[in-house]
CSV table of C-alpha atoms (C1' of nucleotides) in Angstrom, one decimal:
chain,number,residue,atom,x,y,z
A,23,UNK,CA,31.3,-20.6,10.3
A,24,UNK,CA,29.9,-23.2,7.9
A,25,UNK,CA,26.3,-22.7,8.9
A,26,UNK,CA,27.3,-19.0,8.5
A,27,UNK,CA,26.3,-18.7,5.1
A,28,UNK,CA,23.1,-20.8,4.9
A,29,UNK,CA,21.5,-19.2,8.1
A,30,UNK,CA,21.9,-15.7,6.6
A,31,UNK,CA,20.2,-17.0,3.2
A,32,UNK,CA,17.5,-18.1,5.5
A,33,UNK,CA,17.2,-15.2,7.2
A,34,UNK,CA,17.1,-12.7,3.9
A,35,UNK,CA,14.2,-15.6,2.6
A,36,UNK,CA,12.2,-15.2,5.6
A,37,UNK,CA,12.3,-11.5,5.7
A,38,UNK,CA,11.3,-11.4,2.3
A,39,UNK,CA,8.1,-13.3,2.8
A,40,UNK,CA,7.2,-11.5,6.4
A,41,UNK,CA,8.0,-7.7,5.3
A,42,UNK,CA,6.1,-8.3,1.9
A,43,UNK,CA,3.1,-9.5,3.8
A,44,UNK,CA,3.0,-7.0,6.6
A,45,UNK,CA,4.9,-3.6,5.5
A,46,UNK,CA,8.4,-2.4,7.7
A,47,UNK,CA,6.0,-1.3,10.4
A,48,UNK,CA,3.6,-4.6,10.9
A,49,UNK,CA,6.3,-6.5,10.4
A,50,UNK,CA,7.7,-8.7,13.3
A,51,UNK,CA,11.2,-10.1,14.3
A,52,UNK,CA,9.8,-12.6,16.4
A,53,UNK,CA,8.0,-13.2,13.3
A,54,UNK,CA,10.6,-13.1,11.1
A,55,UNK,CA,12.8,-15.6,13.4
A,56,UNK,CA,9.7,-17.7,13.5
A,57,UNK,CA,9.5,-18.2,10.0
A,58,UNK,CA,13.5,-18.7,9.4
A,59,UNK,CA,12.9,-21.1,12.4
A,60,UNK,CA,16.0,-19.6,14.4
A,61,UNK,CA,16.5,-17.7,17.6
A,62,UNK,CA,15.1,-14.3,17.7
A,63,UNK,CA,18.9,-12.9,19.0
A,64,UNK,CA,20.4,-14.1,15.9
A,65,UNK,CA,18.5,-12.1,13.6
A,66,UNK,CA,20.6,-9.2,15.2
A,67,UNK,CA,24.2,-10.8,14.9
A,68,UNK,CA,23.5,-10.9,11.2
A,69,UNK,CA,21.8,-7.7,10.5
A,70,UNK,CA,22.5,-5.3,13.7
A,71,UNK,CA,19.0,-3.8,13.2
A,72,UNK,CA,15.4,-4.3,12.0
A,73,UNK,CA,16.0,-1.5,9.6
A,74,UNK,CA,18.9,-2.5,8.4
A,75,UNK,CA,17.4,-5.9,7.0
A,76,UNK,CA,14.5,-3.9,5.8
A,77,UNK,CA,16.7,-2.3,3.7
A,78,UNK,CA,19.1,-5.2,1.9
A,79,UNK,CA,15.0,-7.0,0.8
A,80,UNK,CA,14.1,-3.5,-0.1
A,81,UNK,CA,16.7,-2.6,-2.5
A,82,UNK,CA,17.0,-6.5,-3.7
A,83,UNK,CA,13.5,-6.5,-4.8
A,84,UNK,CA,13.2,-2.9,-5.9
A,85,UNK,CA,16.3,-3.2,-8.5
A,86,UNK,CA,15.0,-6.1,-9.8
A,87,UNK,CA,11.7,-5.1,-11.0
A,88,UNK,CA,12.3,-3.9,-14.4
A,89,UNK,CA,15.2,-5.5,-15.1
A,90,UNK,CA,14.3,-7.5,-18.1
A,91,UNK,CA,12.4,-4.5,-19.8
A,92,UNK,CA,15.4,-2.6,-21.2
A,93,UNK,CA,16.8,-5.7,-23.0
A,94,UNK,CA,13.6,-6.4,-24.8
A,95,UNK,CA,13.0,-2.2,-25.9
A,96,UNK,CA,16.3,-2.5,-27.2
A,97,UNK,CA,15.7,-5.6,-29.2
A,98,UNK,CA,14.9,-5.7,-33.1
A,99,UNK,CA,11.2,-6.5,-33.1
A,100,UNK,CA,8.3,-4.3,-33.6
A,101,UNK,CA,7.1,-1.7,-31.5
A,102,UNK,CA,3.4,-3.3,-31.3
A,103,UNK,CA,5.5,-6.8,-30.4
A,104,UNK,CA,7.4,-5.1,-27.5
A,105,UNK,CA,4.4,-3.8,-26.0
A,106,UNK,CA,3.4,-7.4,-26.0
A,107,UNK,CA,6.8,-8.5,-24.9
A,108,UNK,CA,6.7,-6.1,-22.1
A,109,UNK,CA,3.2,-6.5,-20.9
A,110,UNK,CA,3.6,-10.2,-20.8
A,111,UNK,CA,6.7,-9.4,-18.8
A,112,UNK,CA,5.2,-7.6,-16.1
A,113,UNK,CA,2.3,-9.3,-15.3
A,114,UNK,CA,4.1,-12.7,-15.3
A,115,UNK,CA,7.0,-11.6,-13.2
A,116,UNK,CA,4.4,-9.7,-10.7
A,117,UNK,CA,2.4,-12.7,-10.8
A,118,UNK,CA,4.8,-15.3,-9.4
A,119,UNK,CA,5.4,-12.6,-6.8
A,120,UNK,CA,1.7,-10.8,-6.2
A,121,UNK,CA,2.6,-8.9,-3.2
A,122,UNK,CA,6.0,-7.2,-4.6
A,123,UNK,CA,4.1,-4.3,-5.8
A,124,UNK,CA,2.4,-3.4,-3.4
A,125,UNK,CA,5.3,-4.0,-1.1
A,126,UNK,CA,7.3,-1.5,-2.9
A,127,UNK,CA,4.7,1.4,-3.3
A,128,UNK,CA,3.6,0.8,0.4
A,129,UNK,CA,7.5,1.7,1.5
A,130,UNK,CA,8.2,4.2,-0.7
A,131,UNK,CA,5.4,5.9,0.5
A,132,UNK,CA,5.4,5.7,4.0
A,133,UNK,CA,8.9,6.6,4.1
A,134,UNK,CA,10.2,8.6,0.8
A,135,UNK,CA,13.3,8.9,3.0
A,136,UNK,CA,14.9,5.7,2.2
A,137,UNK,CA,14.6,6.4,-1.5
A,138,UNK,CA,17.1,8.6,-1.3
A,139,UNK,CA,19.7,6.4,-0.1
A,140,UNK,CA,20.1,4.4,-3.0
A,141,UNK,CA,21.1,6.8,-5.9
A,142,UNK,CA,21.6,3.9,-8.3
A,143,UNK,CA,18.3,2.6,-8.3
A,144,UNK,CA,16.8,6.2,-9.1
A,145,UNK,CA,18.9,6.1,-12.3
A,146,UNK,CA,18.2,3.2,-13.4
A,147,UNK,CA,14.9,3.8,-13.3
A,148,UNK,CA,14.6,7.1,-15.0
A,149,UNK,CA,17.2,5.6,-17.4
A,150,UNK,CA,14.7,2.9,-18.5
A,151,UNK,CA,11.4,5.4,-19.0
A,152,UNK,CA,14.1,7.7,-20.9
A,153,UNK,CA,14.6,4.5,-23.8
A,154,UNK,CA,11.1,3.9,-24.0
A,155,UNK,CA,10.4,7.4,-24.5
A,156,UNK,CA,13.0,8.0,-27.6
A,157,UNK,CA,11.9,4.5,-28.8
A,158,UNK,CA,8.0,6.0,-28.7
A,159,UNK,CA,9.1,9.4,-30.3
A,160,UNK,CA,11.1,7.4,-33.1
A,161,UNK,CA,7.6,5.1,-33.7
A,162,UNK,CA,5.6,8.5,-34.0
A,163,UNK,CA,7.7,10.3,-36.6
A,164,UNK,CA,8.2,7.1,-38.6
A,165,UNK,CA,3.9,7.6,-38.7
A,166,UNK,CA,3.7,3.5,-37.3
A,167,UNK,CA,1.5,5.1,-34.2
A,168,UNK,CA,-0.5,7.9,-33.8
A,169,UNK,CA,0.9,11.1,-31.3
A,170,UNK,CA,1.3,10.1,-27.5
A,171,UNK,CA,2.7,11.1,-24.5
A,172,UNK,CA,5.2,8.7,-23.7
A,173,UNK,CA,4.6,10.0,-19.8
A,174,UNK,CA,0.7,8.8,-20.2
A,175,UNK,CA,1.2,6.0,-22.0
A,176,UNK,CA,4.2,4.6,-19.8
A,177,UNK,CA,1.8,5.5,-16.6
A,178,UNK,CA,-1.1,3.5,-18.7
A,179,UNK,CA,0.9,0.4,-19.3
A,180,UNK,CA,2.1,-0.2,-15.2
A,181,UNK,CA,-1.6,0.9,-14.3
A,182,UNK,CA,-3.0,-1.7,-16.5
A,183,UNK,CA,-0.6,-4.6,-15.2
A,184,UNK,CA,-0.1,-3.9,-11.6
A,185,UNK,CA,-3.4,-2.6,-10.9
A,186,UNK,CA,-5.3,-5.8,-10.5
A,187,UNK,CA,-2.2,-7.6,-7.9
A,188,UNK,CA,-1.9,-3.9,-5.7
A,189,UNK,CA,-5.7,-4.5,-5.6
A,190,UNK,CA,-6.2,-7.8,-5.3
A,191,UNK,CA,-8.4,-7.9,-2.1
A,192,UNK,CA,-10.8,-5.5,-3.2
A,193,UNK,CA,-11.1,-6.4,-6.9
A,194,UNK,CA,-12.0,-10.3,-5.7
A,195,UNK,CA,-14.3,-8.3,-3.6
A,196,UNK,CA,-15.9,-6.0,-5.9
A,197,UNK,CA,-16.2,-8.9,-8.8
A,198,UNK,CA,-17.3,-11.5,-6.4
A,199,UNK,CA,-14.6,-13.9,-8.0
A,200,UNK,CA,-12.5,-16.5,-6.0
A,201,UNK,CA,-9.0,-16.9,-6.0
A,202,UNK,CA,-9.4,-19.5,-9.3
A,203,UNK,CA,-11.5,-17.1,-11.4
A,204,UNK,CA,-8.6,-14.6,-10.1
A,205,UNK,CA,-6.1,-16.1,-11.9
A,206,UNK,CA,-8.1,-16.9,-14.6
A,207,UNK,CA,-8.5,-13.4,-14.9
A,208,UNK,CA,-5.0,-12.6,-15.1
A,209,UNK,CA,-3.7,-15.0,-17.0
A,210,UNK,CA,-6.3,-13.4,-19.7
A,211,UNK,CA,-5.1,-10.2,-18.9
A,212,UNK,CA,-1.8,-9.5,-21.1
A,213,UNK,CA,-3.6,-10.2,-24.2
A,214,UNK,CA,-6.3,-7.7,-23.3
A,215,UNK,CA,-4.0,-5.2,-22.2
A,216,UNK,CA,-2.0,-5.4,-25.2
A,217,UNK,CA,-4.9,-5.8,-27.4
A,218,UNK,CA,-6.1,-2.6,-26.0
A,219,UNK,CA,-2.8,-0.4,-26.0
A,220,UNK,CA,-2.3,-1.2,-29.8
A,221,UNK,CA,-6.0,-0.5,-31.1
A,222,UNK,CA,-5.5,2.9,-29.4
A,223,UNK,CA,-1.9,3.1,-30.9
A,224,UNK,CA,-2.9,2.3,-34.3
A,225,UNK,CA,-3.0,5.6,-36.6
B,10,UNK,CA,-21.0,18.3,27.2
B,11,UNK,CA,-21.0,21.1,24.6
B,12,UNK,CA,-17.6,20.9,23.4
B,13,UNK,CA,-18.2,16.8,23.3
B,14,UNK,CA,-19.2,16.7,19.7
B,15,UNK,CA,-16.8,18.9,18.0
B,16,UNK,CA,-14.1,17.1,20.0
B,17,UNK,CA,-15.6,13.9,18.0
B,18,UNK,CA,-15.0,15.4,15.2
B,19,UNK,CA,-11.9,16.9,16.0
B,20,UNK,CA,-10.4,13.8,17.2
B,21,UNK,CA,-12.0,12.3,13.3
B,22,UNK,CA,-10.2,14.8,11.4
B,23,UNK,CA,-7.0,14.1,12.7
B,24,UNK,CA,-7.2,10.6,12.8
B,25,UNK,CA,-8.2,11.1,9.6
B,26,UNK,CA,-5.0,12.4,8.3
B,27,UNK,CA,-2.7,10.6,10.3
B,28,UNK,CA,-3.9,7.0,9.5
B,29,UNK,CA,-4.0,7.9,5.8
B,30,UNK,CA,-0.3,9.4,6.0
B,31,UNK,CA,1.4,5.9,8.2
B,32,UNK,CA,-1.6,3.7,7.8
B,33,UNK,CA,-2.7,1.6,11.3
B,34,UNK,CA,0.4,-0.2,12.2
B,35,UNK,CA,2.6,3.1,12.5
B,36,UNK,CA,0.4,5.4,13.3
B,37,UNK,CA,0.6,6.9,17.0
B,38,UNK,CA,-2.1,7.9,19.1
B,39,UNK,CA,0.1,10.3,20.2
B,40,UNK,CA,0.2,11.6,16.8
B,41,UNK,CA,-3.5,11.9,16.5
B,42,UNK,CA,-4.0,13.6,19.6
B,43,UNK,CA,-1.2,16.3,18.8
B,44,UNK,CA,-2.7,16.7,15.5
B,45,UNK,CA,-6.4,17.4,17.1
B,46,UNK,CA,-4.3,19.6,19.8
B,47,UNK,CA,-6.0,17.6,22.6
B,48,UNK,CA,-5.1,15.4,25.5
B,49,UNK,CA,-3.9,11.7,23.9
B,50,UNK,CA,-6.5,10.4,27.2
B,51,UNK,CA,-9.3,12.2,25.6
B,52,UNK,CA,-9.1,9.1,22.4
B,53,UNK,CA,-9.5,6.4,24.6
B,54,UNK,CA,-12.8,8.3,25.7
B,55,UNK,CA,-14.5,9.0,22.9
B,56,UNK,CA,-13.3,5.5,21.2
B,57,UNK,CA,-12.2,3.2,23.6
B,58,UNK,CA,-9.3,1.2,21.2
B,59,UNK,CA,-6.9,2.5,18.5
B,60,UNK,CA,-8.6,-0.2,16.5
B,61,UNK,CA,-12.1,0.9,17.0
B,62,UNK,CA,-11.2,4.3,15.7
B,63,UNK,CA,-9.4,3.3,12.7
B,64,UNK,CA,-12.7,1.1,12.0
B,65,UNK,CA,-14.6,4.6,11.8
B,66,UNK,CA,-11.9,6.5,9.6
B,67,UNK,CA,-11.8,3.0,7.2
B,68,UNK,CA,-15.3,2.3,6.9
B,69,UNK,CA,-16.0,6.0,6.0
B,70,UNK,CA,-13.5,6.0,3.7
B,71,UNK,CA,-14.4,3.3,1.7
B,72,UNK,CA,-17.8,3.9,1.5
B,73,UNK,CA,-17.6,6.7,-0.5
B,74,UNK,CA,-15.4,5.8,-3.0
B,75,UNK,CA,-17.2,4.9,-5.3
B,76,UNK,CA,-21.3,6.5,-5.0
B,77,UNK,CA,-21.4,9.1,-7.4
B,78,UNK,CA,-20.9,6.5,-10.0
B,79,UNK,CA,-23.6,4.5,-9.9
B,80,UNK,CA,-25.8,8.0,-10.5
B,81,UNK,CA,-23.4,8.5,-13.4
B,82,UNK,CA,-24.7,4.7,-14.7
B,83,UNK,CA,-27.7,5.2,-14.4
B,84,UNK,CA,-28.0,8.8,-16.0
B,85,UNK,CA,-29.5,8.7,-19.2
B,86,UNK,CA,-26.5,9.8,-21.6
B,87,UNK,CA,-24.5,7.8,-24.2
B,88,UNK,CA,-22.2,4.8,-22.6
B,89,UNK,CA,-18.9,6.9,-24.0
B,90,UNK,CA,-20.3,10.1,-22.4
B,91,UNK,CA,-20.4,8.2,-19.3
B,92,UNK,CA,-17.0,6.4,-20.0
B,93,UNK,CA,-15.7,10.0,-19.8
B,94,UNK,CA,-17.4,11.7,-16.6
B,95,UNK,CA,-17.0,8.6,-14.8
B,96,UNK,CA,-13.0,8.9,-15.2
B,97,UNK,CA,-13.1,12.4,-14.6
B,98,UNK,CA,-15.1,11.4,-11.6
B,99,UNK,CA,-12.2,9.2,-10.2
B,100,UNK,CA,-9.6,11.3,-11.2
B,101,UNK,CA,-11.2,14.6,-9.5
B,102,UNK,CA,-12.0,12.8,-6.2
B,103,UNK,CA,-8.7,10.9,-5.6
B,104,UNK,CA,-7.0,14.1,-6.6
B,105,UNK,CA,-8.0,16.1,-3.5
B,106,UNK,CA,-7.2,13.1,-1.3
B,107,UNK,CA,-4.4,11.2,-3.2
B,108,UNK,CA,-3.2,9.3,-0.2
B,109,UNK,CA,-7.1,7.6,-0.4
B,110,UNK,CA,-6.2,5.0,-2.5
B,111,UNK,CA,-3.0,3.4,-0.7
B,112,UNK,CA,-4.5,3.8,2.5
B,113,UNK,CA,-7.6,1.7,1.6
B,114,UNK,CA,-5.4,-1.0,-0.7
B,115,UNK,CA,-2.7,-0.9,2.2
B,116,UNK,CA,-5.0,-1.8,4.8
B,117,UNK,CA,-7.0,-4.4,2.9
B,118,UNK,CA,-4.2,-6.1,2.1
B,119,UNK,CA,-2.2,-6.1,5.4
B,120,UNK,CA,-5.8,-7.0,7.4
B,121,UNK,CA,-8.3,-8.7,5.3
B,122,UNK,CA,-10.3,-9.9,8.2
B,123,UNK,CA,-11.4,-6.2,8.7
B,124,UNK,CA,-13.3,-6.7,5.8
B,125,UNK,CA,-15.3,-9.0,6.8
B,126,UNK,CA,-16.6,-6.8,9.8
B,127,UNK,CA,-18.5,-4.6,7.5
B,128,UNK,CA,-20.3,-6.6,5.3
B,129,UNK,CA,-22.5,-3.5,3.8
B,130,UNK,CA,-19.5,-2.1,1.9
B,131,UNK,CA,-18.7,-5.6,0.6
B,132,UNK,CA,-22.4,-5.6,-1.1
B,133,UNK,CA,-22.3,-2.0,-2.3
B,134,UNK,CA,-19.2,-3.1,-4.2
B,135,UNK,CA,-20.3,-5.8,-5.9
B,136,UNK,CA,-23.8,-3.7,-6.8
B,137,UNK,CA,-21.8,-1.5,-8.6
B,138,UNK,CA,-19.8,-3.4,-10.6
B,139,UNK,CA,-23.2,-5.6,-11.6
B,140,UNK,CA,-24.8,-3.0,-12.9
B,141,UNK,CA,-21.6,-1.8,-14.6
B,142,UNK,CA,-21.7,-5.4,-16.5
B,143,UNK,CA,-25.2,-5.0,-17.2
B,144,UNK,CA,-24.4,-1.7,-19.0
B,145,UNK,CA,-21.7,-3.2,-21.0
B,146,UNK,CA,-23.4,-6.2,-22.2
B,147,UNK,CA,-26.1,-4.4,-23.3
B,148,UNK,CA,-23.8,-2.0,-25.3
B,149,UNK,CA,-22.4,-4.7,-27.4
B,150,UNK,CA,-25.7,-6.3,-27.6
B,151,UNK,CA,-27.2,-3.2,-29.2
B,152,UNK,CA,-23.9,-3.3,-31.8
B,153,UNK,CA,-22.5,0.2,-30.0
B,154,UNK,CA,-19.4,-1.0,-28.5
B,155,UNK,CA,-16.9,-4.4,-29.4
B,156,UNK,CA,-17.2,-7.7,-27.4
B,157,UNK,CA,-14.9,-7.2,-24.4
B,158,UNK,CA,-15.0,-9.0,-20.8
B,159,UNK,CA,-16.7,-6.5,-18.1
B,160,UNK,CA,-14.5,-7.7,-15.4
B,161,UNK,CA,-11.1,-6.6,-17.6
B,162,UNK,CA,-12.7,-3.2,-18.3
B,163,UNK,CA,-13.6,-2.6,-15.0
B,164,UNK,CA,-10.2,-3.3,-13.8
B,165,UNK,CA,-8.5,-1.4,-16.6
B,166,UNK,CA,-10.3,1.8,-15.5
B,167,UNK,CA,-10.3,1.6,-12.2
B,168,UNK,CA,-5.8,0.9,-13.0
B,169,UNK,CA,-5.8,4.1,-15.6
B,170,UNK,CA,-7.4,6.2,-12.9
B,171,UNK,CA,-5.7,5.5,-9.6
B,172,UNK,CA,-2.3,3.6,-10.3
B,173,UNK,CA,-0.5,7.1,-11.0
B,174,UNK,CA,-1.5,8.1,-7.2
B,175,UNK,CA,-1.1,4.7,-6.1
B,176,UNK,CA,2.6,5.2,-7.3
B,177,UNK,CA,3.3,8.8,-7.2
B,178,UNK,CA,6.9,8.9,-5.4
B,179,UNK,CA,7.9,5.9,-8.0
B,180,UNK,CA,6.1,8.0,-11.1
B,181,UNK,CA,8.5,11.1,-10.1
B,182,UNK,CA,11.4,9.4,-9.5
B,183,UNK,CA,10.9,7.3,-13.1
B,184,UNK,CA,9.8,9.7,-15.0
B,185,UNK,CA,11.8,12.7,-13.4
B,186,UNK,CA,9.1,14.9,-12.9
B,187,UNK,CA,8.7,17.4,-9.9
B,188,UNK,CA,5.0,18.1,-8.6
B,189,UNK,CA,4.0,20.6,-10.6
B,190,UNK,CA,4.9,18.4,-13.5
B,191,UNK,CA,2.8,15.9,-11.8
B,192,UNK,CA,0.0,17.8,-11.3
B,193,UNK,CA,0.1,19.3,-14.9
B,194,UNK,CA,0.1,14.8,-15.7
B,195,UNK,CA,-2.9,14.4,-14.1
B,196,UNK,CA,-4.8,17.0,-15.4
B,197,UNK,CA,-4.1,15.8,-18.9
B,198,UNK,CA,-5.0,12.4,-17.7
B,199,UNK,CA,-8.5,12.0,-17.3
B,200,UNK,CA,-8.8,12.5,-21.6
B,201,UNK,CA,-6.3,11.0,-22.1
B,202,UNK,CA,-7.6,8.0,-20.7
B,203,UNK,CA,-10.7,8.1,-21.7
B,204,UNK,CA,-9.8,8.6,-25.1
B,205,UNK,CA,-7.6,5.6,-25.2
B,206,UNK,CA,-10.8,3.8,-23.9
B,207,UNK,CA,-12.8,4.5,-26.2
B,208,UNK,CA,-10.9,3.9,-28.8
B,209,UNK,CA,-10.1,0.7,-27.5
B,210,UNK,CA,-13.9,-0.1,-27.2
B,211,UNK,CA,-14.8,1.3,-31.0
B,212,UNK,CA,-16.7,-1.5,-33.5
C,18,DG,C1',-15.4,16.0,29.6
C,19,DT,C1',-10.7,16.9,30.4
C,20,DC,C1',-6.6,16.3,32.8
C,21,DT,C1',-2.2,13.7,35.2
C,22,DA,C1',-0.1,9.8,36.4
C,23,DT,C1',0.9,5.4,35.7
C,24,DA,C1',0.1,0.5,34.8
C,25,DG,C1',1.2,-3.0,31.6
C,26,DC,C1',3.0,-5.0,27.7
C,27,DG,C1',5.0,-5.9,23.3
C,28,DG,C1',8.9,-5.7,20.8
C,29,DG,C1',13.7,-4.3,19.5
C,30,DA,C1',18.1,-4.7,21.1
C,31,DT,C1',22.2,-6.3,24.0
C,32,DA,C1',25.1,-9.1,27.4
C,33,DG,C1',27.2,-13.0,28.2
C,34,DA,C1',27.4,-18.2,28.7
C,35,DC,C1',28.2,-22.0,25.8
D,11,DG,C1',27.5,-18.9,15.6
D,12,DT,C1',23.9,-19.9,18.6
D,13,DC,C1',21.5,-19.8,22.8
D,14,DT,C1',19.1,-17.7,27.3
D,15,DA,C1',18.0,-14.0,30.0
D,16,DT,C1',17.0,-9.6,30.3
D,17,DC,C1',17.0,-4.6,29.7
D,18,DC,C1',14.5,-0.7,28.2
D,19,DC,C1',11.8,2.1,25.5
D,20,DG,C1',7.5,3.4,23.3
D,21,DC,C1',3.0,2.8,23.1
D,22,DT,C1',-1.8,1.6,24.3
D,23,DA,C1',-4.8,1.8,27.8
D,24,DT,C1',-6.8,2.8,32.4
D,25,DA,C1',-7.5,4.8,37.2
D,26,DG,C1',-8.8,8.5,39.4
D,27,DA,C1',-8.6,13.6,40.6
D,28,DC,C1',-10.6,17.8,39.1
DNA sequence: GTCTATAGCGGGATAGAC
DNA sequence: GTCTATCCCGCTATAGAC
């Protein structure tokens, strides 16, 4: 039907926001209905189960998480201004959406089960850390930075960036900082975090 | 009775581990009671609500997540010799409980107004990371260390240290790496990192 | 203190009218 | 496609015997 379309958009957009706040198991229908203002029943004509919309906001976000990180490692710039690139990257997309990743490593914890229905998204990951591992290995022998584990140093770069959102609660806690001095914070934070990856790169 | 405390305990211990593995919203009190090999009555005794019990399990946790540090901070050894058995500090601890670190973010983040109940923890917090500022400024004062924002340091160690466990099923999967390879990670970590901190923090 | 039995409810899912 | 009504299960919580 004509509304056919439109109602399933809204659905998907209301999921989003409800399962990203609350987890798979917090999460509501009622809830998610509320939000998409529809009835509750037709949350199950679309997507027969709760599961089963989990899993299409799962994947969507998941996939789309470092998408942008491959095309700028392959790019013809510097190593030191793709680090900047990339943490600038991260911690811009992750801002405009602060509860994706904790979202993401909530789920894949709580259930490693549903990883392992989605083969693709496995390869692309492992795909992208396999670039930026030759790319760190062809910086090292060319003597432009010092030796590194590409493992560690990978690891470093999505601690530094996604730290601060996954602990967001407790860091305004901890700093006693509101939600401005928050984002002042962040928005100070890629040039930090780059600063401080490439003094420690330099040779 | 005589068996009443160490089926206190009991009951602890496994609410302990189930709450860490699922988090509140999907754990069972079922679960709890089968994992403490007791009646699932025999909860509601000793703690009257599921919620009530968590509160224990939560409170505890948190609270000693961070108190050997400020000992370290206070000890009187070089700010680098700190830098370094503070990380291995963090590292160590969350290593023997690696699911520490989501549970608390998880539950902060899908509950904040728990928080608020316990407003001890919330001071401790912010003690620490005072006197952690203190430290610093008085570092670069005295010409040891470069000018760099406490808050940003803070946050980058606190991301160095626990991001790998807060990610661990994503870290395999990117990086292909089983669990001994993960374990072998994190015992190269803690030097790692501090090393790249240090570096970072050189005049 | 520990058990059995069960109340009571919240929430996912379905049937069927429109 | 959308609605109302309702089923039914799983889970928390309590009553009450032992």
């Amino acid at each position: 039907m004509v509304a056919g379309l439109s109602t399933e958009l809204n659905i998907l957009e209301a999921a989003r926001k409800v399962f990203m706040q609350k987890g798979f198991a917090a999460a509501r229908m009622c809830d998610i209905a509320k939000t998409a203002n529809i009835n509750p029943a037709l949350l199950h004509y679309y997507f027969r189960k709760k599961e089963k919309l989990f899993d299409v906001i799962f994947e969507q976000e998941l996939d789309g998480f470092h998408s942008d990180i491959m095309s700028i490692l392959h790019s013809g710039r510097t190593f030191f201004e793709n680090i900047r690139l990339i943490i600038d990257k991260d911690i811009q997309k992750v801002a405009s959406a602060p509860f994706l990743p904790m979202f993401i490593l909530n789920e894949m914890h709580s259930n490693p089960e549903r990883m392992q229905r989605s083969l693709g998204i496995i390869q692309r990951h492992s795909a992208l850390f396999n670039v930026f591992r030759e790319v760190v290995e062809r910086e090292h022998l060319a003597g432009r930075i010092r030796a590194v584990c590409p493992q560690q140093l990978f690891l470093s770069i999505w601690g530094l960036t996604m730290f601060p959102f996954l602990a967001q609660p407790m860091v305004k806690m901890a700093l006693e900082i509101d939600d401005q001095s928050f984002d002042a914070l962040i928005r100070e934070r890629s040039e930090y975090v780059s600063d401080m990856l490439i003094k420690s790169l330099q040779v």
